[in-house]
Structures are given as structure tokens and as C-alpha cells.
Amino acid sequence: MKSKPDETIIVIDRHAQQTGGQPTELTGWRRWLAAGAAYVVFGLVVMVGLAALLGIAMTFAMVLVVAIPLAIVLAVIAYATGLVKVDVRRDRF
């Protein structure tokens, strides 16, 4: 006859050896509730982290796609209108 495997339990110790108290054991629906709450908290932390990384990546992409070409175009316009003088001679240093 097969023996039934022991049910998994969550043990919260709270320094039971030092104070002489009994450790708290979560079994049954309380264990499921604790595990579910832990999964929800972990999922929320992961989602916030991914949102932050996505925001940083989109900001970096917008700088590359918009700001740098805009700066180049404005520099060319300023050079063409004479507002900026560019000296390319190397012996000026």
C-alpha cells in the first residue's frame, strides 16, 4: 500500500528556541493564501521593475531618434546662416 506523502507546510520560527515558544506552521488554506500573496507581491515587483526598464529604454531611444538628429539639423542651419563658425584646422590647439 502506498503511503500518502506529507503535506508541505510553511514554518515561521520567530526565534522559538530562544524564547521557548512554538513555531507557527501554516497548513491548508492558510498556506495557499500565504503562497498566493507572495506570488502576487513578487509579480507586482517584477512588473514595476519591467516598467521602469521599459521607460528608461524608451527615453534612450527617443534621445537617439529625435534629439540627436534635431541637434545636427540645427547645427547645420546655424552654420549655413553664419551664426556658428566652425574651425577645422588642427594647428589651433
Tab-separated table of N, CA, C and O in Angstrom:
chain	number	residue	atom	x	y	z
A	1	MET	N	0.830	-1.163	0.000
A	1	MET	CA	0.000	0.000	0.000
A	1	MET	C	0.887	1.243	0.000
A	1	MET	O	1.832	1.354	0.766
A	2	LYS	N	0.560	2.188	-0.885
A	2	LYS	CA	1.352	3.412	-0.966
A	2	LYS	C	0.991	4.338	0.187
A	2	LYS	O	-0.178	4.512	0.523
A	3	SER	N	2.043	4.928	0.742
A	3	SER	CA	1.781	5.895	1.815
A	3	SER	C	1.545	7.274	1.201
A	3	SER	O	2.131	7.622	0.181
A	4	LYS	N	0.677	8.022	1.821
A	4	LYS	CA	0.358	9.370	1.354
A	4	LYS	C	1.521	10.300	1.692
A	4	LYS	O	2.015	10.302	2.817
A	5	PRO	N	2.008	11.098	0.714
A	5	PRO	CA	3.128	11.998	1.017
A	5	PRO	C	2.697	13.065	2.020
A	5	PRO	O	1.542	13.464	2.076
A	6	ASP	N	3.654	13.487	2.826
A	6	ASP	CA	3.368	14.522	3.817
A	6	ASP	C	3.017	15.827	3.124
A	6	ASP	O	3.564	16.174	2.072
A	7	GLU	N	2.102	16.545	3.729
A	7	GLU	CA	1.689	17.823	3.186
A	7	GLU	C	2.788	18.850	3.426
A	7	GLU	O	3.415	18.890	4.482
A	8	THR	N	3.035	19.695	2.422
A	8	THR	CA	4.028	20.756	2.554
A	8	THR	C	3.495	21.816	3.502
A	8	THR	O	2.337	22.217	3.414
A	9	ILE	N	4.347	22.256	4.400
A	9	ILE	CA	3.940	23.288	5.342
A	9	ILE	C	4.936	24.437	5.302
A	9	ILE	O	6.080	24.273	4.889
A	10	ILE	N	4.496	25.617	5.693
A	10	ILE	CA	5.356	26.791	5.834
A	10	ILE	C	5.537	27.018	7.323
A	10	ILE	O	4.570	27.149	8.065
A	11	VAL	N	6.793	27.064	7.781
A	11	VAL	CA	7.092	27.230	9.205
A	11	VAL	C	7.650	28.625	9.426
A	11	VAL	O	8.608	29.033	8.775
A	12	ILE	N	7.037	29.365	10.342
A	12	ILE	CA	7.532	30.676	10.755
A	12	ILE	C	8.098	30.497	12.153
A	12	ILE	O	7.370	30.213	13.104
A	13	ASP	N	9.423	30.659	12.293
A	13	ASP	CA	10.102	30.283	13.531
A	13	ASP	C	9.963	31.330	14.636
A	13	ASP	O	9.665	31.012	15.770
A	14	ARG	N	10.194	32.576	14.357
A	14	ARG	CA	10.115	33.668	15.330
A	14	ARG	C	10.954	33.396	16.579
A	14	ARG	O	10.512	33.615	17.702
A	15	HIS	N	12.155	32.916	16.399
A	15	HIS	CA	13.108	32.675	17.489
A	15	HIS	C	12.524	31.741	18.549
A	15	HIS	O	12.600	31.996	19.746
A	16	ALA	N	11.947	30.653	18.130
A	16	ALA	CA	11.279	29.736	19.061
A	16	ALA	C	12.258	29.096	20.040
A	16	ALA	O	11.903	28.838	21.185
A	17	GLN	N	13.501	28.856	19.626
A	17	GLN	CA	14.449	28.215	20.521
A	17	GLN	C	14.858	29.154	21.659
A	17	GLN	O	15.110	28.719	22.776
A	18	GLN	N	14.937	30.436	21.397
A	18	GLN	CA	15.414	31.368	22.415
A	18	GLN	C	14.321	31.720	23.425
A	18	GLN	O	14.593	31.911	24.594
A	19	THR	N	13.095	31.849	22.972
A	19	THR	CA	12.022	32.281	23.867
A	19	THR	C	11.207	31.118	24.406
A	19	THR	O	10.353	31.319	25.258
A	20	GLY	N	11.432	29.942	23.917
A	20	GLY	CA	10.679	28.790	24.379
A	20	GLY	C	9.311	28.667	23.746
A	20	GLY	O	8.540	27.793	24.093
A	21	GLY	N	8.990	29.529	22.783
A	21	GLY	CA	7.693	29.480	22.118
A	21	GLY	C	7.656	28.421	21.037
A	21	GLY	O	8.667	27.845	20.653
A	22	GLN	N	6.482	28.160	20.529
A	22	GLN	CA	6.310	27.170	19.470
A	22	GLN	C	6.346	27.881	18.107
A	22	GLN	O	5.805	28.971	17.962
A	23	PRO	N	6.977	27.259	17.132
A	23	PRO	CA	6.949	27.857	15.789
A	23	PRO	C	5.538	27.790	15.198
A	23	PRO	O	4.750	26.904	15.514
A	24	THR	N	5.220	28.761	14.370
A	24	THR	CA	3.923	28.803	13.703
A	24	THR	C	4.016	28.014	12.404
A	24	THR	O	4.917	28.244	11.601
A	25	GLU	N	3.108	27.102	12.199
A	25	GLU	CA	3.081	26.302	10.977
A	25	GLU	C	1.833	26.649	10.191
A	25	GLU	O	0.727	26.623	10.720
A	26	LEU	N	2.030	26.998	8.928
A	26	LEU	CA	0.899	27.294	8.053
A	26	LEU	C	0.592	26.061	7.215
A	26	LEU	O	1.445	25.569	6.484
A	27	THR	N	-0.608	25.568	7.312
A	27	THR	CA	-1.025	24.410	6.517
A	27	THR	C	-2.388	24.704	5.920
A	27	THR	O	-3.079	25.642	6.311
A	28	GLY	N	-2.748	23.902	4.957
A	28	GLY	CA	-4.089	24.007	4.371
A	28	GLY	C	-4.300	25.314	3.619
A	28	GLY	O	-3.434	25.774	2.883
A	29	TRP	N	-5.482	25.905	3.824
A	29	TRP	CA	-5.839	27.098	3.073
A	29	TRP	C	-4.979	28.292	3.466
A	29	TRP	O	-4.748	29.179	2.646
A	30	ARG	N	-4.447	28.323	4.695
A	30	ARG	CA	-3.579	29.435	5.107
A	30	ARG	C	-2.253	29.394	4.334
A	30	ARG	O	-1.696	30.427	3.979
A	31	ARG	N	-1.756	28.170	4.101
A	31	ARG	CA	-0.531	28.029	3.319
A	31	ARG	C	-0.760	28.499	1.890
A	31	ARG	O	0.061	29.211	1.310
A	32	TRP	N	-1.903	28.108	1.313
A	32	TRP	CA	-2.229	28.546	-0.039
A	32	TRP	C	-2.377	30.061	-0.104
A	32	TRP	O	-1.936	30.707	-1.053
A	33	LEU	N	-2.999	30.657	0.895
A	33	LEU	CA	-3.173	32.102	0.939
A	33	LEU	C	-1.826	32.811	1.045
A	33	LEU	O	-1.570	33.796	0.340
A	34	ALA	N	-0.937	32.319	1.915
A	34	ALA	CA	0.386	32.922	2.063
A	34	ALA	C	1.195	32.797	0.777
A	34	ALA	O	1.856	33.749	0.346
A	35	ALA	N	1.144	31.630	0.143
A	35	ALA	CA	1.877	31.435	-1.107
A	35	ALA	C	1.298	32.311	-2.209
A	35	ALA	O	2.043	32.918	-2.989
A	36	GLY	N	-0.020	32.428	-2.280
A	36	GLY	CA	-0.646	33.288	-3.286
A	36	GLY	C	-0.283	34.748	-3.090
A	36	GLY	O	0.005	35.470	-4.057
A	37	ALA	N	-0.287	35.205	-1.834
A	37	ALA	CA	0.091	36.584	-1.555
A	37	ALA	C	1.548	36.838	-1.931
A	37	ALA	O	1.893	37.891	-2.478
A	38	ALA	N	2.409	35.858	-1.664
A	38	ALA	CA	3.819	36.004	-2.032
A	38	ALA	C	3.980	36.091	-3.546
A	38	ALA	O	4.769	36.904	-4.049
A	39	TYR	N	3.232	35.281	-4.281
A	39	TYR	CA	3.300	35.341	-5.747
A	39	TYR	C	2.785	36.680	-6.272
A	39	TYR	O	3.353	37.248	-7.208
A	40	VAL	N	1.732	37.204	-5.690
A	40	VAL	CA	1.192	38.494	-6.131
A	40	VAL	C	2.204	39.609	-5.872
A	40	VAL	O	2.451	40.448	-6.742
A	41	VAL	N	2.813	39.616	-4.690
A	41	VAL	CA	3.814	40.642	-4.374
A	41	VAL	C	5.013	40.519	-5.309
A	41	VAL	O	5.503	41.524	-5.841
A	42	PHE	N	5.479	39.300	-5.536
A	42	PHE	CA	6.604	39.098	-6.454
A	42	PHE	C	6.249	39.569	-7.863
A	42	PHE	O	7.052	40.234	-8.521
A	43	GLY	N	5.052	39.246	-8.326
A	43	GLY	CA	4.620	39.682	-9.654
A	43	GLY	C	4.557	41.196	-9.773
A	43	GLY	O	4.961	41.771	-10.794
A	44	LEU	N	4.061	41.864	-8.736
A	44	LEU	CA	3.997	43.324	-8.763
A	44	LEU	C	5.388	43.950	-8.796
A	44	LEU	O	5.622	44.918	-9.517
A	45	VAL	N	6.308	43.384	-8.021
A	45	VAL	CA	7.682	43.904	-8.030
A	45	VAL	C	8.313	43.727	-9.408
A	45	VAL	O	8.975	44.632	-9.926
A	46	VAL	N	8.095	42.582	-10.022
A	46	VAL	CA	8.631	42.336	-11.365
A	46	VAL	C	8.020	43.298	-12.379
A	46	VAL	O	8.726	43.858	-13.228
A	47	MET	N	6.700	43.520	-12.280
A	47	MET	CA	6.037	44.430	-13.220
A	47	MET	C	6.553	45.865	-13.080
A	47	MET	O	6.776	46.542	-14.087
A	48	VAL	N	6.746	46.316	-11.853
A	48	VAL	CA	7.271	47.670	-11.643
A	48	VAL	C	8.694	47.773	-12.190
A	48	VAL	O	9.055	48.762	-12.832
A	49	GLY	N	9.502	46.749	-11.960
A	49	GLY	CA	10.862	46.752	-12.499
A	49	GLY	C	10.886	46.770	-14.017
A	49	GLY	O	11.659	47.510	-14.629
A	50	LEU	N	10.022	45.968	-14.638
A	50	LEU	CA	9.960	45.962	-16.106
A	50	LEU	C	9.461	47.294	-16.651
A	50	LEU	O	9.950	47.771	-17.682
A	51	ALA	N	8.496	47.907	-15.974
A	51	ALA	CA	8.002	49.212	-16.417
A	51	ALA	C	9.102	50.262	-16.331
A	51	ALA	O	9.243	51.112	-17.229
A	52	ALA	N	9.893	50.219	-15.260
A	52	ALA	CA	10.997	51.175	-15.120
A	52	ALA	C	12.038	50.957	-16.218
A	52	ALA	O	12.517	51.920	-16.827
A	53	LEU	N	12.392	49.706	-16.477
A	53	LEU	CA	13.362	49.430	-17.535
A	53	LEU	C	12.835	49.832	-18.913
A	53	LEU	O	13.580	50.359	-19.735
A	54	LEU	N	11.558	49.590	-19.147
A	54	LEU	CA	10.966	49.989	-20.422
A	54	LEU	C	10.976	51.508	-20.567
A	54	LEU	O	11.248	52.036	-21.652
A	55	GLY	N	10.692	52.226	-19.497
A	55	GLY	CA	10.719	53.686	-19.535
A	55	GLY	C	12.107	54.224	-19.829
A	55	GLY	O	12.273	55.151	-20.628
A	56	ILE	N	13.114	53.621	-19.203
A	56	ILE	CA	14.496	54.048	-19.460
A	56	ILE	C	14.880	53.754	-20.910
A	56	ILE	O	15.493	54.584	-21.587
A	57	ALA	N	14.512	52.578	-21.403
A	57	ALA	CA	14.836	52.211	-22.785
A	57	ALA	C	14.141	53.130	-23.788
A	57	ALA	O	14.751	53.552	-24.782
A	58	MET	N	12.882	53.474	-23.522
A	58	MET	CA	12.162	54.362	-24.447
A	58	MET	C	12.748	55.770	-24.416
A	58	MET	O	12.835	56.436	-25.461
A	59	THR	N	13.148	56.242	-23.251
A	59	THR	CA	13.780	57.556	-23.161
A	59	THR	C	15.077	57.582	-23.954
A	59	THR	O	15.341	58.522	-24.718
A	60	PHE	N	15.896	56.563	-23.793
A	60	PHE	CA	17.150	56.474	-24.529
A	60	PHE	C	16.894	56.417	-26.034
A	60	PHE	O	17.582	57.084	-26.819
A	61	ALA	N	15.896	55.649	-26.445
A	61	ALA	CA	15.573	55.543	-27.873
A	61	ALA	C	15.088	56.883	-28.428
A	61	ALA	O	15.462	57.267	-29.546
A	62	MET	N	14.271	57.609	-27.677
A	62	MET	CA	13.788	58.904	-28.157
A	62	MET	C	14.925	59.916	-28.276
A	62	MET	O	14.949	60.737	-29.187
A	63	VAL	N	15.885	59.845	-27.367
A	63	VAL	CA	17.046	60.732	-27.478
A	63	VAL	C	17.818	60.405	-28.754
A	63	VAL	O	18.224	61.304	-29.492
A	64	LEU	N	18.009	59.123	-29.034
A	64	LEU	CA	18.740	58.737	-30.237
A	64	LEU	C	17.974	59.084	-31.514
A	64	LEU	O	18.566	59.499	-32.512
A	65	VAL	N	16.657	58.916	-31.488
A	65	VAL	CA	15.864	59.087	-32.707
A	65	VAL	C	15.490	60.545	-32.959
A	65	VAL	O	15.418	60.980	-34.104
A	66	VAL	N	15.268	61.321	-31.892
A	66	VAL	CA	14.764	62.686	-32.069
A	66	VAL	C	15.806	63.741	-31.733
A	66	VAL	O	16.097	64.619	-32.546
A	67	ALA	N	16.369	63.688	-30.559
A	67	ALA	CA	17.205	64.790	-30.080
A	67	ALA	C	18.520	64.916	-30.846
A	67	ALA	O	18.923	66.029	-31.198
A	68	ILE	N	19.194	63.819	-31.119
A	68	ILE	CA	20.482	63.901	-31.809
A	68	ILE	C	20.318	64.373	-33.258
A	68	ILE	O	21.023	65.297	-33.679
A	69	PRO	N	19.391	63.814	-34.050
A	69	PRO	CA	19.207	64.368	-35.398
A	69	PRO	C	18.753	65.834	-35.377
A	69	PRO	O	19.177	66.632	-36.229
A	70	LEU	N	17.911	66.213	-34.424
A	70	LEU	CA	17.483	67.600	-34.315
A	70	LEU	C	18.671	68.514	-34.017
A	70	LEU	O	18.797	69.600	-34.604
A	71	ALA	N	19.557	68.090	-33.146
A	71	ALA	CA	20.751	68.885	-32.842
A	71	ALA	C	21.642	69.023	-34.070
A	71	ALA	O	22.200	70.101	-34.328
A	72	ILE	N	21.760	67.963	-34.854
A	72	ILE	CA	22.570	68.027	-36.078
A	72	ILE	C	21.952	68.986	-37.075
A	72	ILE	O	22.641	69.828	-37.680
A	73	VAL	N	20.635	68.897	-37.267
A	73	VAL	CA	19.948	69.787	-38.215
A	73	VAL	C	20.075	71.237	-37.762
A	73	VAL	O	20.350	72.136	-38.577
A	74	LEU	N	19.898	71.509	-36.491
A	74	LEU	CA	20.020	72.882	-36.000
A	74	LEU	C	21.447	73.392	-36.135
A	74	LEU	O	21.663	74.580	-36.442
A	75	ALA	N	22.449	72.543	-35.946
A	75	ALA	CA	23.841	72.949	-36.128
A	75	ALA	C	24.126	73.274	-37.596
A	75	ALA	O	24.835	74.252	-37.897
A	76	VAL	N	23.557	72.477	-38.509
A	76	VAL	CA	23.749	72.753	-39.939
A	76	VAL	C	23.073	74.066	-40.313
A	76	VAL	O	23.635	74.884	-41.064
A	77	ILE	N	21.870	74.317	-39.813
A	77	ILE	CA	21.169	75.585	-40.087
A	77	ILE	C	21.965	76.757	-39.517
A	77	ILE	O	22.127	77.797	-40.183
A	78	ALA	N	22.476	76.614	-38.305
A	78	ALA	CA	23.262	77.694	-37.699
A	78	ALA	C	24.539	77.945	-38.493
A	78	ALA	O	24.943	79.103	-38.690
A	79	TYR	N	25.165	76.905	-38.971
A	79	TYR	CA	26.375	77.070	-39.774
A	79	TYR	C	26.054	77.741	-41.111
A	79	TYR	O	26.784	78.617	-41.571
A	80	ALA	N	24.920	77.330	-41.732
A	80	ALA	CA	24.545	77.889	-43.034
A	80	ALA	C	24.170	79.367	-42.927
A	80	ALA	O	24.401	80.134	-43.856
A	81	THR	N	23.590	79.768	-41.821
A	81	THR	CA	23.187	81.175	-41.666
A	81	THR	C	24.312	82.035	-41.101
A	81	THR	O	24.156	83.239	-40.971
A	82	GLY	N	25.442	81.438	-40.770
A	82	GLY	CA	26.580	82.203	-40.285
A	82	GLY	C	26.563	82.466	-38.795
A	82	GLY	O	27.374	83.256	-38.307
A	83	LEU	N	25.672	81.863	-38.082
A	83	LEU	CA	25.616	82.078	-36.633
A	83	LEU	C	26.713	81.316	-35.895
A	83	LEU	O	27.087	81.687	-34.795
A	84	VAL	N	27.247	80.264	-36.517
A	84	VAL	CA	28.280	79.446	-35.890
A	84	VAL	C	29.446	79.351	-36.857
A	84	VAL	O	29.272	79.077	-38.042
A	85	LYS	N	30.628	79.623	-36.348
A	85	LYS	CA	31.837	79.475	-37.161
A	85	LYS	C	32.539	78.194	-36.719
A	85	LYS	O	32.792	77.989	-35.537
A	86	VAL	N	32.826	77.331	-37.684
A	86	VAL	CA	33.485	76.068	-37.389
A	86	VAL	C	34.890	76.141	-37.946
A	86	VAL	O	35.095	76.382	-39.128
A	87	ASP	N	35.880	75.949	-37.058
A	87	ASP	CA	37.281	75.969	-37.469
A	87	ASP	C	37.797	74.541	-37.408
A	87	ASP	O	37.867	73.943	-36.341
A	88	VAL	N	38.154	74.000	-38.581
A	88	VAL	CA	38.582	72.607	-38.641
A	88	VAL	C	40.079	72.454	-38.696
A	88	VAL	O	40.590	71.347	-38.834
A	89	ARG	N	40.822	73.530	-38.571
A	89	ARG	CA	42.298	73.429	-38.610
A	89	ARG	C	42.788	72.787	-37.321
A	89	ARG	O	42.379	73.148	-36.233
A	90	ARG	N	43.733	71.864	-37.458
A	90	ARG	CA	44.227	71.112	-36.317
A	90	ARG	C	45.343	71.864	-35.566
A	90	ARG	O	45.630	71.522	-34.438
A	91	ASP	N	45.969	72.857	-36.171
A	91	ASP	CA	47.092	73.518	-35.518
A	91	ASP	C	46.650	74.647	-34.580
A	91	ASP	O	47.466	75.395	-34.076
A	92	ARG	N	45.387	74.780	-34.334
A	92	ARG	CA	44.882	75.842	-33.467
A	92	ARG	C	44.999	75.493	-31.983
A	92	ARG	O	44.780	76.331	-31.125
A	93	PHE	N	45.326	74.251	-31.660
A	93	PHE	CA	45.417	73.852	-30.258
A	93	PHE	C	46.772	74.226	-29.773
A	93	PHE	O	47.447	73.986	-29.048
